[in-house]
Coordinates of C-alpha atoms in Angstrom, one line a residue:
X5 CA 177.7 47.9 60.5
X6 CA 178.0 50.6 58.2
X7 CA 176.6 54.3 59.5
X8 CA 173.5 55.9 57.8
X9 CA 173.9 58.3 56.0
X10 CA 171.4 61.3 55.7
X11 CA 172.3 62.2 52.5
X12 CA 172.7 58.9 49.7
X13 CA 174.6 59.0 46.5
X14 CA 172.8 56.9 43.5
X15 CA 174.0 55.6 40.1
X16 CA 177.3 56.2 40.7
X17 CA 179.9 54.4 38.1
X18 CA 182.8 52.6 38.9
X19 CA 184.4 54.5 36.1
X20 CA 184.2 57.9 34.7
X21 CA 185.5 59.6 31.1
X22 CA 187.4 63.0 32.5
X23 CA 186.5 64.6 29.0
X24 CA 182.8 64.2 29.6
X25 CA 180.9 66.1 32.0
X26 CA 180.2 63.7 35.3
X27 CA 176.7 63.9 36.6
X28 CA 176.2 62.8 40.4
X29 CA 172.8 61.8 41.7
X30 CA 171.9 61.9 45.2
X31 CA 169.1 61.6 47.8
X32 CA 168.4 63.8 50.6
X33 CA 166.7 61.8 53.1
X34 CA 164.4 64.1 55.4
X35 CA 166.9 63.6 58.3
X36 CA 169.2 66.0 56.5
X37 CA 168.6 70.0 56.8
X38 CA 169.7 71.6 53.7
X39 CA 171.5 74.6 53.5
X40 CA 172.6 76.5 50.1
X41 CA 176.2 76.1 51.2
X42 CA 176.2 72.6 51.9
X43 CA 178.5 71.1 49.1
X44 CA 179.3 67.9 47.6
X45 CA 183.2 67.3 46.9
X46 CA 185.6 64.8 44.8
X47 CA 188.2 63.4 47.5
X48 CA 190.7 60.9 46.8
X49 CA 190.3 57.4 48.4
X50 CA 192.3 57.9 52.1
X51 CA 191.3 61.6 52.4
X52 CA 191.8 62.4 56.3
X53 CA 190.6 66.3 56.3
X54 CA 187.4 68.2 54.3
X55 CA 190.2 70.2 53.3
X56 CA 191.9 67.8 51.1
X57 CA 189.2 68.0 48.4
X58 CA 190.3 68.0 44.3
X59 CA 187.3 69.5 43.1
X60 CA 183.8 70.6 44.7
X61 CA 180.6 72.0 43.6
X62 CA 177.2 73.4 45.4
X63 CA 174.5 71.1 46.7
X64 CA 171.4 72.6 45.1
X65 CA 168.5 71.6 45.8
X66 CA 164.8 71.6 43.3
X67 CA 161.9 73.9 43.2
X68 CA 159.6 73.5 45.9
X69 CA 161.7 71.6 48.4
X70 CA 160.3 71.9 52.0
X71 CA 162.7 69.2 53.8
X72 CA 159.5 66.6 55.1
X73 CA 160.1 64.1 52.4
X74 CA 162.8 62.3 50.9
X75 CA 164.0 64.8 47.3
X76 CA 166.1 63.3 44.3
X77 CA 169.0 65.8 42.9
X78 CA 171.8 65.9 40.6
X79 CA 175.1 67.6 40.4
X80 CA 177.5 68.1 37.3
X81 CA 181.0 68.2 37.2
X82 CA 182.6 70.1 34.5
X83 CA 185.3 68.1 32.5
X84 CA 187.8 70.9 32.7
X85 CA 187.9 70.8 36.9
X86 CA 187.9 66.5 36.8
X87 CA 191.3 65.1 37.2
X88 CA 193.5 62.9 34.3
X89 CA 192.6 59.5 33.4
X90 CA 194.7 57.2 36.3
X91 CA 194.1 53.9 38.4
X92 CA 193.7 56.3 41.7
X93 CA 190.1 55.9 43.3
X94 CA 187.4 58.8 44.1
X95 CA 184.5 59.3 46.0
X96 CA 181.5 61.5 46.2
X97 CA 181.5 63.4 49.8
X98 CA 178.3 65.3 51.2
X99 CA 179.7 68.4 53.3
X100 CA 177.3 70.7 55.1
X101 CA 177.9 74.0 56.0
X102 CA 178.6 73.1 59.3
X103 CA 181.5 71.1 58.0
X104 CA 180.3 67.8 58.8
X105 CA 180.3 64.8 56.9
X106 CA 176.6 63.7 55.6
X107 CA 177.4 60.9 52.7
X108 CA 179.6 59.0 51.0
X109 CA 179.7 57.4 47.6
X110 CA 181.4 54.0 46.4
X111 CA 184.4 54.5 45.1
X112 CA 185.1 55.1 41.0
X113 CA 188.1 55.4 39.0
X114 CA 189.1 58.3 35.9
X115 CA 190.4 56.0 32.7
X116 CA 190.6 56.9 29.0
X117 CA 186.9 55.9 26.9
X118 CA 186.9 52.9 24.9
X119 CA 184.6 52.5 21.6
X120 CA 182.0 50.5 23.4
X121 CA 181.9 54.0 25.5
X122 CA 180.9 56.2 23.0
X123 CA 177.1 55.4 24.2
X124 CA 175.7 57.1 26.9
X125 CA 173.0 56.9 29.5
X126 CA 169.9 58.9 29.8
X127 CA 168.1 58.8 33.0
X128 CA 164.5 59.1 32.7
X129 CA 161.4 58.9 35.7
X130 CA 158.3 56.0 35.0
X131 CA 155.3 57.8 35.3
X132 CA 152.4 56.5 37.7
X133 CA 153.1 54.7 40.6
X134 CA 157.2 53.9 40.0
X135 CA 157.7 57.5 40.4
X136 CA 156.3 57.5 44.3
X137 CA 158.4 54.5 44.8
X138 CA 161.9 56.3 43.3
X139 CA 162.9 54.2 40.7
X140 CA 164.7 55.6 37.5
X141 CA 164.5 54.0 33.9
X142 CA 168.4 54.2 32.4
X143 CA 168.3 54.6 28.3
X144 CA 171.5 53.5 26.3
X145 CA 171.4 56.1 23.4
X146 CA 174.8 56.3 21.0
X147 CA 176.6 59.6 21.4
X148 CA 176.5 60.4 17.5
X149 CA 172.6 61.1 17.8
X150 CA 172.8 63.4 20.9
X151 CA 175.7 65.2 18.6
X152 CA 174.1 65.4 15.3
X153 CA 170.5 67.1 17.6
X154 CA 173.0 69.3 19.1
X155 CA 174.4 70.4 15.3
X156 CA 171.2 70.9 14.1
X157 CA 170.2 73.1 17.1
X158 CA 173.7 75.2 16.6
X159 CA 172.9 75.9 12.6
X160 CA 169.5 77.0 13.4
X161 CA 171.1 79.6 15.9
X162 CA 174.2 80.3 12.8
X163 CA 171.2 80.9 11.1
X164 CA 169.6 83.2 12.9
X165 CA 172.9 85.1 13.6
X166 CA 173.4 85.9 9.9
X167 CA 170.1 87.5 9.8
X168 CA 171.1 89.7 12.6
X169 CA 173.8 90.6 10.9
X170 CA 172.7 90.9 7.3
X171 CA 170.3 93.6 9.0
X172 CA 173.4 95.2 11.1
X173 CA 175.1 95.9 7.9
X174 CA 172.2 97.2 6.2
X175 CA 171.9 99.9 9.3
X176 CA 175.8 100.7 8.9
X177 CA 175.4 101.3 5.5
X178 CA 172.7 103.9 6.1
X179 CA 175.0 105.5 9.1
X180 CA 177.7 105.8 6.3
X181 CA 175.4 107.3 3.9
X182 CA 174.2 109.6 6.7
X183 CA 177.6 110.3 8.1
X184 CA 178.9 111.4 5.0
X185 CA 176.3 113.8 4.3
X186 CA 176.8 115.2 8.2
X187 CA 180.6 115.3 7.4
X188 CA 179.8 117.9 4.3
X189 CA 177.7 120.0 6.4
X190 CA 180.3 119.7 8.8
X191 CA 183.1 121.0 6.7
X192 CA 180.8 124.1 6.2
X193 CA 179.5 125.2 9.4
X194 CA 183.8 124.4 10.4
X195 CA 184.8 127.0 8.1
X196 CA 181.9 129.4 9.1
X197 CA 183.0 129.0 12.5
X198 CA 186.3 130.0 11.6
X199 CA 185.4 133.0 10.5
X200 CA 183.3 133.9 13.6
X201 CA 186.0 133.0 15.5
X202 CA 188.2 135.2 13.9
X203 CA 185.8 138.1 14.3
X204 CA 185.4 137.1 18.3
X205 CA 189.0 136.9 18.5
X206 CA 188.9 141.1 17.9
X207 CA 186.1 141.7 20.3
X208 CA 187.5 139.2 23.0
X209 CA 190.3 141.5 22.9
X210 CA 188.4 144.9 23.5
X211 CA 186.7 142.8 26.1
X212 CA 189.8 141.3 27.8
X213 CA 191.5 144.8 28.2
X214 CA 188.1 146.1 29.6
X215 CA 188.1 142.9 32.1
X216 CA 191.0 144.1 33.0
X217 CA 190.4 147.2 34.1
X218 CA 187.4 146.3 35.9
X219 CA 190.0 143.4 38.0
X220 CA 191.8 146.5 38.6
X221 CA 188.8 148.4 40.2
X222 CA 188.0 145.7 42.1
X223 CA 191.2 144.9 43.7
X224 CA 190.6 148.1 45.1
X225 CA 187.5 147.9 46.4
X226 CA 188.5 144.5 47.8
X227 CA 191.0 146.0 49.8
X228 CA 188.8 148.5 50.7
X229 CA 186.5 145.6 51.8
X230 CA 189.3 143.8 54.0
X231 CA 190.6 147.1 55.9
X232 CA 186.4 147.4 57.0
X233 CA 186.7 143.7 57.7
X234 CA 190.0 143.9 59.8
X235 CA 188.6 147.0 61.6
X236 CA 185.8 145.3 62.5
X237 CA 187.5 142.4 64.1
X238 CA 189.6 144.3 65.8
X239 CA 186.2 146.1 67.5
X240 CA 184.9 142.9 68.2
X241 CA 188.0 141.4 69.8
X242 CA 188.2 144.9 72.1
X243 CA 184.6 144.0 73.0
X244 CA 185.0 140.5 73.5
X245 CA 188.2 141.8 75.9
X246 CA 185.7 144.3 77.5
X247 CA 183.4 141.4 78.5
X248 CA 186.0 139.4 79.8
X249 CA 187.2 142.4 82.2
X250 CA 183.6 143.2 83.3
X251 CA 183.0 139.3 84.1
X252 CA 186.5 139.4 86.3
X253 CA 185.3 142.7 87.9
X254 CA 181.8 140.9 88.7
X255 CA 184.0 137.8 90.3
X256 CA 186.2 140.0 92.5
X257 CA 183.3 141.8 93.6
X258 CA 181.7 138.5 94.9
X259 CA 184.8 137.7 96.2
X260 CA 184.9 141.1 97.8
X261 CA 181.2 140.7 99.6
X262 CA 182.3 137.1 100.7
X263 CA 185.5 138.3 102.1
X264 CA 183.0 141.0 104.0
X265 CA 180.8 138.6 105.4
X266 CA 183.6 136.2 106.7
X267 CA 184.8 139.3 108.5
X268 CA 181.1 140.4 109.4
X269 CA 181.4 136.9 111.0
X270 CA 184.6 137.0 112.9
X271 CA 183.2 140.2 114.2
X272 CA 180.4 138.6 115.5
X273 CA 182.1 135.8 117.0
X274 CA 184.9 138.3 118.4
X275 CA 181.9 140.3 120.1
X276 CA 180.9 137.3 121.9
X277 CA 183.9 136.3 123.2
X278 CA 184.3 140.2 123.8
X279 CA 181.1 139.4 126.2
X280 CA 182.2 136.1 128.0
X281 CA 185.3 138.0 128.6
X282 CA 183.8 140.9 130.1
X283 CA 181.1 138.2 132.2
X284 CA 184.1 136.4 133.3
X285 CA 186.2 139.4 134.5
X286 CA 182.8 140.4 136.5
X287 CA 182.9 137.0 138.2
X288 CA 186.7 137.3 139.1
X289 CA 185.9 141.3 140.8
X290 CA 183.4 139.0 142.7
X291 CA 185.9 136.8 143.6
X292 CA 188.4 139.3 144.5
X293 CA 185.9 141.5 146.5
X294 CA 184.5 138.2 148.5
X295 CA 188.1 137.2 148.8
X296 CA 188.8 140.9 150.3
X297 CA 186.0 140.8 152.9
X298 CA 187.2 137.1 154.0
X299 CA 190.9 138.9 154.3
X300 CA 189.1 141.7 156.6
X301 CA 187.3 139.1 158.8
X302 CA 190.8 137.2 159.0
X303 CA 192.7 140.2 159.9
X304 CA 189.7 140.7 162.4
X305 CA 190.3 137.8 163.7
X306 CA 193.9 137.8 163.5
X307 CA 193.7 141.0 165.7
X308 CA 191.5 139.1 168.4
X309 CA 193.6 136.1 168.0
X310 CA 196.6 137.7 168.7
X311 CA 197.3 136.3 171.9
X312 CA 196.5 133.0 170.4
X313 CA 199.5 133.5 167.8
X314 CA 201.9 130.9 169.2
X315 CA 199.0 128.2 169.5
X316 CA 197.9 129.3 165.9
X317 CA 201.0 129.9 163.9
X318 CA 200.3 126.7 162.0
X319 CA 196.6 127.9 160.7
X320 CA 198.2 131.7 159.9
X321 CA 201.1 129.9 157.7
X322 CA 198.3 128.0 155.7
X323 CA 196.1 131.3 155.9
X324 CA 199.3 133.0 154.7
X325 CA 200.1 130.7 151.5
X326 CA 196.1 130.9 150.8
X327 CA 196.2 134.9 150.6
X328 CA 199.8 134.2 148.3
X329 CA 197.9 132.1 145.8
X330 CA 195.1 134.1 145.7
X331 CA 197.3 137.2 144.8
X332 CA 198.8 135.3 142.0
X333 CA 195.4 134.4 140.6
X334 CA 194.6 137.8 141.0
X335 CA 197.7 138.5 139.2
X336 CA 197.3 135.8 136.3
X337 CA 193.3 137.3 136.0
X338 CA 194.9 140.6 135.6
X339 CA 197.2 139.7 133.2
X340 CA 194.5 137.3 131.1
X341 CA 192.1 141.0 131.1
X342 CA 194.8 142.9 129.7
X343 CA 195.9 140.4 127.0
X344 CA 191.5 140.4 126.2
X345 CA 192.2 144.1 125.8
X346 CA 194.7 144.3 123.8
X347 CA 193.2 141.4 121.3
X348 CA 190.0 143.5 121.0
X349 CA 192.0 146.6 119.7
X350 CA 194.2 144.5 117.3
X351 CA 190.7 142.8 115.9
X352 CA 188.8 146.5 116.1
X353 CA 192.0 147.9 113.6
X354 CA 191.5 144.7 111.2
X355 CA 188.3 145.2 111.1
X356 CA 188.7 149.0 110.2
X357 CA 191.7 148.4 107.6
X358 CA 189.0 146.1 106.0
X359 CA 186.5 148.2 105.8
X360 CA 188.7 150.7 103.9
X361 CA 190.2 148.1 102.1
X362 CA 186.6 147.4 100.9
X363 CA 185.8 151.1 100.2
X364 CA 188.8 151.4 98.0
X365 CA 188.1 148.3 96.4
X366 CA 184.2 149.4 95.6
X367 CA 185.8 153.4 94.4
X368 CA 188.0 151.3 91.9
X369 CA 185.5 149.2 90.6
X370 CA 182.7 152.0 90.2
X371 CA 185.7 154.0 88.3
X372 CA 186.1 150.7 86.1
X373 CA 182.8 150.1 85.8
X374 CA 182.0 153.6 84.5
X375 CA 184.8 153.5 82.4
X376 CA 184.1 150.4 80.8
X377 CA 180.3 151.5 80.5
X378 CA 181.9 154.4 78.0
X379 CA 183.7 152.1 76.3
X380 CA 181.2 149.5 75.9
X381 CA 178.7 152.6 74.6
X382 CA 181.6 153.8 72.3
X383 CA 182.0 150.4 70.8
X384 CA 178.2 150.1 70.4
X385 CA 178.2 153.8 68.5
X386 CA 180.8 152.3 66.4
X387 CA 179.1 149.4 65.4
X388 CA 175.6 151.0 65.1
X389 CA 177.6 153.3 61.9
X390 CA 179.1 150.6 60.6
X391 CA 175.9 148.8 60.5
X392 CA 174.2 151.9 59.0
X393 CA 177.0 152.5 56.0
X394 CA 176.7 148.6 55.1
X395 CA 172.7 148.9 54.8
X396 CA 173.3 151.9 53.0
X397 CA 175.7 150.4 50.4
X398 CA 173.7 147.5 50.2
X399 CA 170.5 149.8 49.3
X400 CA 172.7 151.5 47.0
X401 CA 174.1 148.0 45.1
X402 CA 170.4 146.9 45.1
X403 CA 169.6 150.4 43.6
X404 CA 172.2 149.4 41.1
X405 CA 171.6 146.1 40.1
X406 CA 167.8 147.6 39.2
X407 CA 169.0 149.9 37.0
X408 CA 171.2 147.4 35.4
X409 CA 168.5 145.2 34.7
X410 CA 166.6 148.1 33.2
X411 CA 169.8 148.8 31.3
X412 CA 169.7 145.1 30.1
X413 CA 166.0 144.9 29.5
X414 CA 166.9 148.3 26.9
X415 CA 169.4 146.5 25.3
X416 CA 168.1 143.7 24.6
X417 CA 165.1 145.6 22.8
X418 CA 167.7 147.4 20.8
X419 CA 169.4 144.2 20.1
X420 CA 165.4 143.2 18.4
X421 CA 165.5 146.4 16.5
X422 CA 168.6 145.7 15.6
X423 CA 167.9 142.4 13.7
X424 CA 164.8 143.3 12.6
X425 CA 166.2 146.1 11.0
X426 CA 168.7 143.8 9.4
X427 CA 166.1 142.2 7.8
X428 CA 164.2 144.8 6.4
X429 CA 168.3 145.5 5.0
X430 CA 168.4 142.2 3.4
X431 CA 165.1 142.2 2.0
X432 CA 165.7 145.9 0.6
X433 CA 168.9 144.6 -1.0
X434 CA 167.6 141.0 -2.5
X435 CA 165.2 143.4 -4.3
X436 CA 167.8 145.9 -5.6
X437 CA 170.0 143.4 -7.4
X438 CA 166.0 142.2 -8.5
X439 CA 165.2 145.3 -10.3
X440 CA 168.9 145.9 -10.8
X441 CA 168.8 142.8 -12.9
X442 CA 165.6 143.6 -14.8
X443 CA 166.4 147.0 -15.6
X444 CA 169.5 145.9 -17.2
X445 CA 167.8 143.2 -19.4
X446 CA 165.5 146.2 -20.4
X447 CA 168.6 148.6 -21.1
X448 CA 170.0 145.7 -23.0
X449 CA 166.7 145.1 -25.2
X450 CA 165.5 148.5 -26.5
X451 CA 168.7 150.7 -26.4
X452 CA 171.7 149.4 -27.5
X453 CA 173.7 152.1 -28.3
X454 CA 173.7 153.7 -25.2
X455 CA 175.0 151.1 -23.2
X456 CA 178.2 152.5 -22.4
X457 CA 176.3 155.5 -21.1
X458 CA 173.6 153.3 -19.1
X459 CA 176.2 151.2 -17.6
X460 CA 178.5 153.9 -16.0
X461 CA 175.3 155.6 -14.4
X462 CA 173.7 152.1 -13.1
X463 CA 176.8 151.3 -12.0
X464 CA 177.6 155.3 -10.1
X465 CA 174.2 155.0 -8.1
X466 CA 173.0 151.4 -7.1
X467 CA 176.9 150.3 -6.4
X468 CA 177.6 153.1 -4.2
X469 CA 174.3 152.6 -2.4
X470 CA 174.4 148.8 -2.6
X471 CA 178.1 149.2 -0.6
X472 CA 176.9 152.1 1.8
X473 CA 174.7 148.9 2.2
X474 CA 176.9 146.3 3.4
X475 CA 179.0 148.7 5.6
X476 CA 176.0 149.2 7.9
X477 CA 175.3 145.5 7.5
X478 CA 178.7 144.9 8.8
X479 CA 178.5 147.1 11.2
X480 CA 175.0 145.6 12.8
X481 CA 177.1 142.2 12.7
X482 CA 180.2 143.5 14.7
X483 CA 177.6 144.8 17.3
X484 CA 175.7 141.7 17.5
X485 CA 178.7 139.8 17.7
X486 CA 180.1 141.6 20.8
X487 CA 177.0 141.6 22.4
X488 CA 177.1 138.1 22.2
X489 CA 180.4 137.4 23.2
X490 CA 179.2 139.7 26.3
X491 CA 176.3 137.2 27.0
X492 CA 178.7 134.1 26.4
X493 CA 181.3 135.0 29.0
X494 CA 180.9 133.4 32.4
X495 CA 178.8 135.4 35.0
X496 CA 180.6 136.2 38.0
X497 CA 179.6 135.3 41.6
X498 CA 177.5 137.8 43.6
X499 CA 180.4 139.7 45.3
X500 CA 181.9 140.3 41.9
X501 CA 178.5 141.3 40.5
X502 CA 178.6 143.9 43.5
X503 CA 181.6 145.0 42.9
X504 CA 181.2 145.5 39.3
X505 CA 178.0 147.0 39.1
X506 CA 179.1 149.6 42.3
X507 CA 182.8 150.6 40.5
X508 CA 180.5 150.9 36.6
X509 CA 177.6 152.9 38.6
X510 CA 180.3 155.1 39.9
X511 CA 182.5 155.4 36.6
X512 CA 179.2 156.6 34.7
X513 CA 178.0 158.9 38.3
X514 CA 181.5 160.5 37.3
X515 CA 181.3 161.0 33.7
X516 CA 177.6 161.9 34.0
X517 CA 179.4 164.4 36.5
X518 CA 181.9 165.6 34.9
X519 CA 180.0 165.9 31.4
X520 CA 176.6 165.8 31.3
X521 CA 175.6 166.4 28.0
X522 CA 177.9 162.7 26.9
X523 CA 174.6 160.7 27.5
X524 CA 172.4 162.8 25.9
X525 CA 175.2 163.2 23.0
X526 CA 175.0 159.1 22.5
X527 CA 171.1 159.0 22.3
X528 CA 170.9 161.9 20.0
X529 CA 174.1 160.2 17.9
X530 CA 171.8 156.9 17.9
X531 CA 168.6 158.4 17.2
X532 CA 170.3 160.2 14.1
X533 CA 172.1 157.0 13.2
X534 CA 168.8 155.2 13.0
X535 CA 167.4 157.9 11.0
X536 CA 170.1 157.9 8.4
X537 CA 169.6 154.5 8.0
X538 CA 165.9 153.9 7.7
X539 CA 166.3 157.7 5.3
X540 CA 169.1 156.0 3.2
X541 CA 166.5 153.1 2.4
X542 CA 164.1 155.3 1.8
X543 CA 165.4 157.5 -0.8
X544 CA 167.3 155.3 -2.6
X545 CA 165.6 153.9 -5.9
X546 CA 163.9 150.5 -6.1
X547 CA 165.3 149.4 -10.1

């Protein structure tokens, strides 16, 4: 009995064109959980491994599919992936992601199309109750029509691609017109800009020797900067050194007061044993003193027992060796007293080589102590200055960087009068070569024999002003120009800016210095500059 499958291949052909795309039909039964990497593969009949597949493609699955009923899809397989027309049989295999097995088609065969073949199958769904129960309606149409509806679909879109195109040449031939005209006005503004460049060229110069001097200046200063950095290190490495030796200090002073207390301790406990010593040598003079009054009462009665000395030579022999051994306790206690003695005095020196080894210990440390104090104090005075002269230079760069804004705030209202004076220049000359050009008309017109006469003395007086002119002109230009090229070159970071401004503060604090009359010599040599100017255009006459 064959096993049921959860997934069931329909339709399938015993025979399949491999130029044709191969459209495979299959039912999953609501059994089956689908996955979107389950796939469905084209094995060869005899396959033994998922593995040994010629050709797969995805499982997909249609819109709105919840998995509680039984859904219809489809699959295609594209004719360039399908094998060459042959007698060897294929299936349809239903792999989930798993990589288990979930259906199997009847086997079909690739073979070469025949004319008969040329029609092809359309599947279509019966409306109303055929479509609950599954079944499909299969239309035989001829190939030629579904062909000739896919030309007609292909010339509409030809059609609508040379409109799109029509209008893209259109556009490029406006972008030529446009481009040409730009490449014109390009040529110009290339050749003005050549001659700018030229005249930049001469101030980059005077600018680029100036640069350098001011890289100069503030090599100098950076070295100046590095010696106050290095000195500074140093300071703090002394004072991080400092530290170290006063925490060291602090440890072998604990030490010190725990070595003390050990020995307070051992003196305490030497006392004590000082005291059991002493009780224990008063017991033993108790001993000897009882043992000295039983020797008088024996002697006693040795004396009245003389006559009993041959009856009781026996009990004086034991009396004898009993007075012996008591003698060499008294001895041994003796000796044990003396050694107590003798120990007491060794402890008693210990104890006072430790106490000066103490005092000399505390003497040394106070001297250290003090000495590092005065150090420590130095090293503080030393960085209190040193904090004092860097607020005071950066007071004095802030200082400067104010007056060099006020310095660029003048400029760049001389720069306005500048350009507004240029204009009033051009408009002055546009209405000399005006009245220039009248005056000759009316010198042509009414006297004609003094022409020779009226032509030197036109040409004497408006020529020479007319050039006197132009060489202020130029002159307002070259300015311009090198203040620009000044604004144009990249600013500098804030170190540099520093540096700069400090070393051109201090070059103008020592020409102000050394001559103070120079700035008051360049205003006055401005003012009259100005004045000559604006006087020139004044007097000189309007024809």
């Amino acid at each position: 009995m064959e096993k049921p499958w959860k997934v069931r291949f329909r339709n399938v052909g015993q025979a399949y064109f491999p130029q044709t795309r191969v459209e495979c039909c299959y039912t999953i039964s609501s059994q089956h959980n689908w996955s979107s990497r389950d796939w469905i593969g084209l094995f060869k009949v005899g396959w033994t491994s998922v593995r040994n597949y010629y050709t797969f493609a995805w499982a997909l699955a249609p819109d709105g599919y919840t998995g509680d009923t039984d859904m219809n899809c489809n699959v295609v397989f594209q004719p360039s992936y399908l094998p060459n027309p042959g007698g060897t049989a294929f299936q349809f295999v239903y792999v989930d992601e798993m990589g288990q097995i979930c259906g199997v088609s009847s086997h079909f065969t690739f073979c070469a199309p025949r004319p008969l073949d040329e029609l092809v199958t359309l599947e279509e769904e019966m409306n109303g109750e055929e479509e609950n129960e599954g079944d499909d309606l299969l239309l035989v149409v001829p190939k030629a029509e579904i062909l000739q509806s896919l030309l007609e679909a292909c010339q509409k879109e030809l059609k609508q691609v040379q409109k799109k195109f029509e209008a893209a040449t259109e556009e490029v031939e406006k972008y030529r017109k446009t481009d040409e005209s730009e490449r014109n006005n390009f040529g110009k503004e290339r050749t003005e800009m050549k001659n700018e460049i030229e005249e930049l060229r001469g101030s980059l110069r005077c600018s680029m020797e100036k640069i350098e001097r001011m890289e100069e200046k503030q090599k100098d200063v950076l070295m100046c900067h590095e010696k106050i950095s290095t000195d500074l290190r140093g300071l703090l490495v002394e004072r991080t050194e400092k530290q170290q030796q006063i925490k060291d200090l602090e440890e072998e002073l604990s030490n010190l007061t725990l070595q003390k207390q050990e020995t307070e301790l051992e003196l305490d406990r030497m006392k004590e044993r000082i005291k059991k010593m002493n009780t224990q040598r008063k017991d033993e003079e108790d001993e000897r003193r009882n043992l000295q009054i039983e020797s008088k009462q024996v002697q006693d009665e040795l004396r009245a027992l003389k006559e009993r000395l041959e009856a009781s030579e026996r009990s004086t022999e034991a009396l004898r060796r009993d007075l012996s051994e008591l003698g060499a306790l008294q001895g041994h206690s003796h000796a044990e007293l003396h050694q107590a003695r003798l120990q007491a005095a060794q402890m008693t020196l210990q104890l006072s080589q430790a106490n000066l080894a103490l005092r000399e210990g505390q003497a040394a440390w106070a001297q250290e102590r003090e000495s590092m104090r005065q150090n420590s104090e130095l090293d503080k005075d030393r960085l209190q200055k040193l904090s004092r002269e860097l607020q005071k230079k950066e007071e004095w760069l802030q200082e400067e960087r104010l007056e060099r804004e006020k310095l660029e705030v003048e400029l760049g209202s001389q720069k306005d009068c500048n350009r507004e004076l240029l204009d009033h220049i051009r408009v002055l000359q546009l209405r000399l070569e005006r009245e220039a050009d009248a005056k000759w008309t009316e010198a042509a017109s009414s006297t004609p024999l003094n022409i020779d006469n009226a032509e030197t003395s036109m040409e004497r007086s408006p020529l020479e002003k007319a050039h006197e002119i132009q060489l202020l002109i130029q002159k307002e230009k070259d300015e311009n120009q090198e203040e620009a090229r000044v604004d144009s070159l990249p600013e500098p970071t804030e170190n540099h800016k520093k540096e700069t401004d400090r070393e051109e503060m201090e070059g103008l604090d020592l020409r102000s210095h050394s001559d103070p009359n120079t700035s008051e010599d360049k205003q006055l040599l401005k003012s009259e500059v100005n004045g000559n100017k604006v006087s020139e255009l004044t007097d000189s006459p309007l024809w």
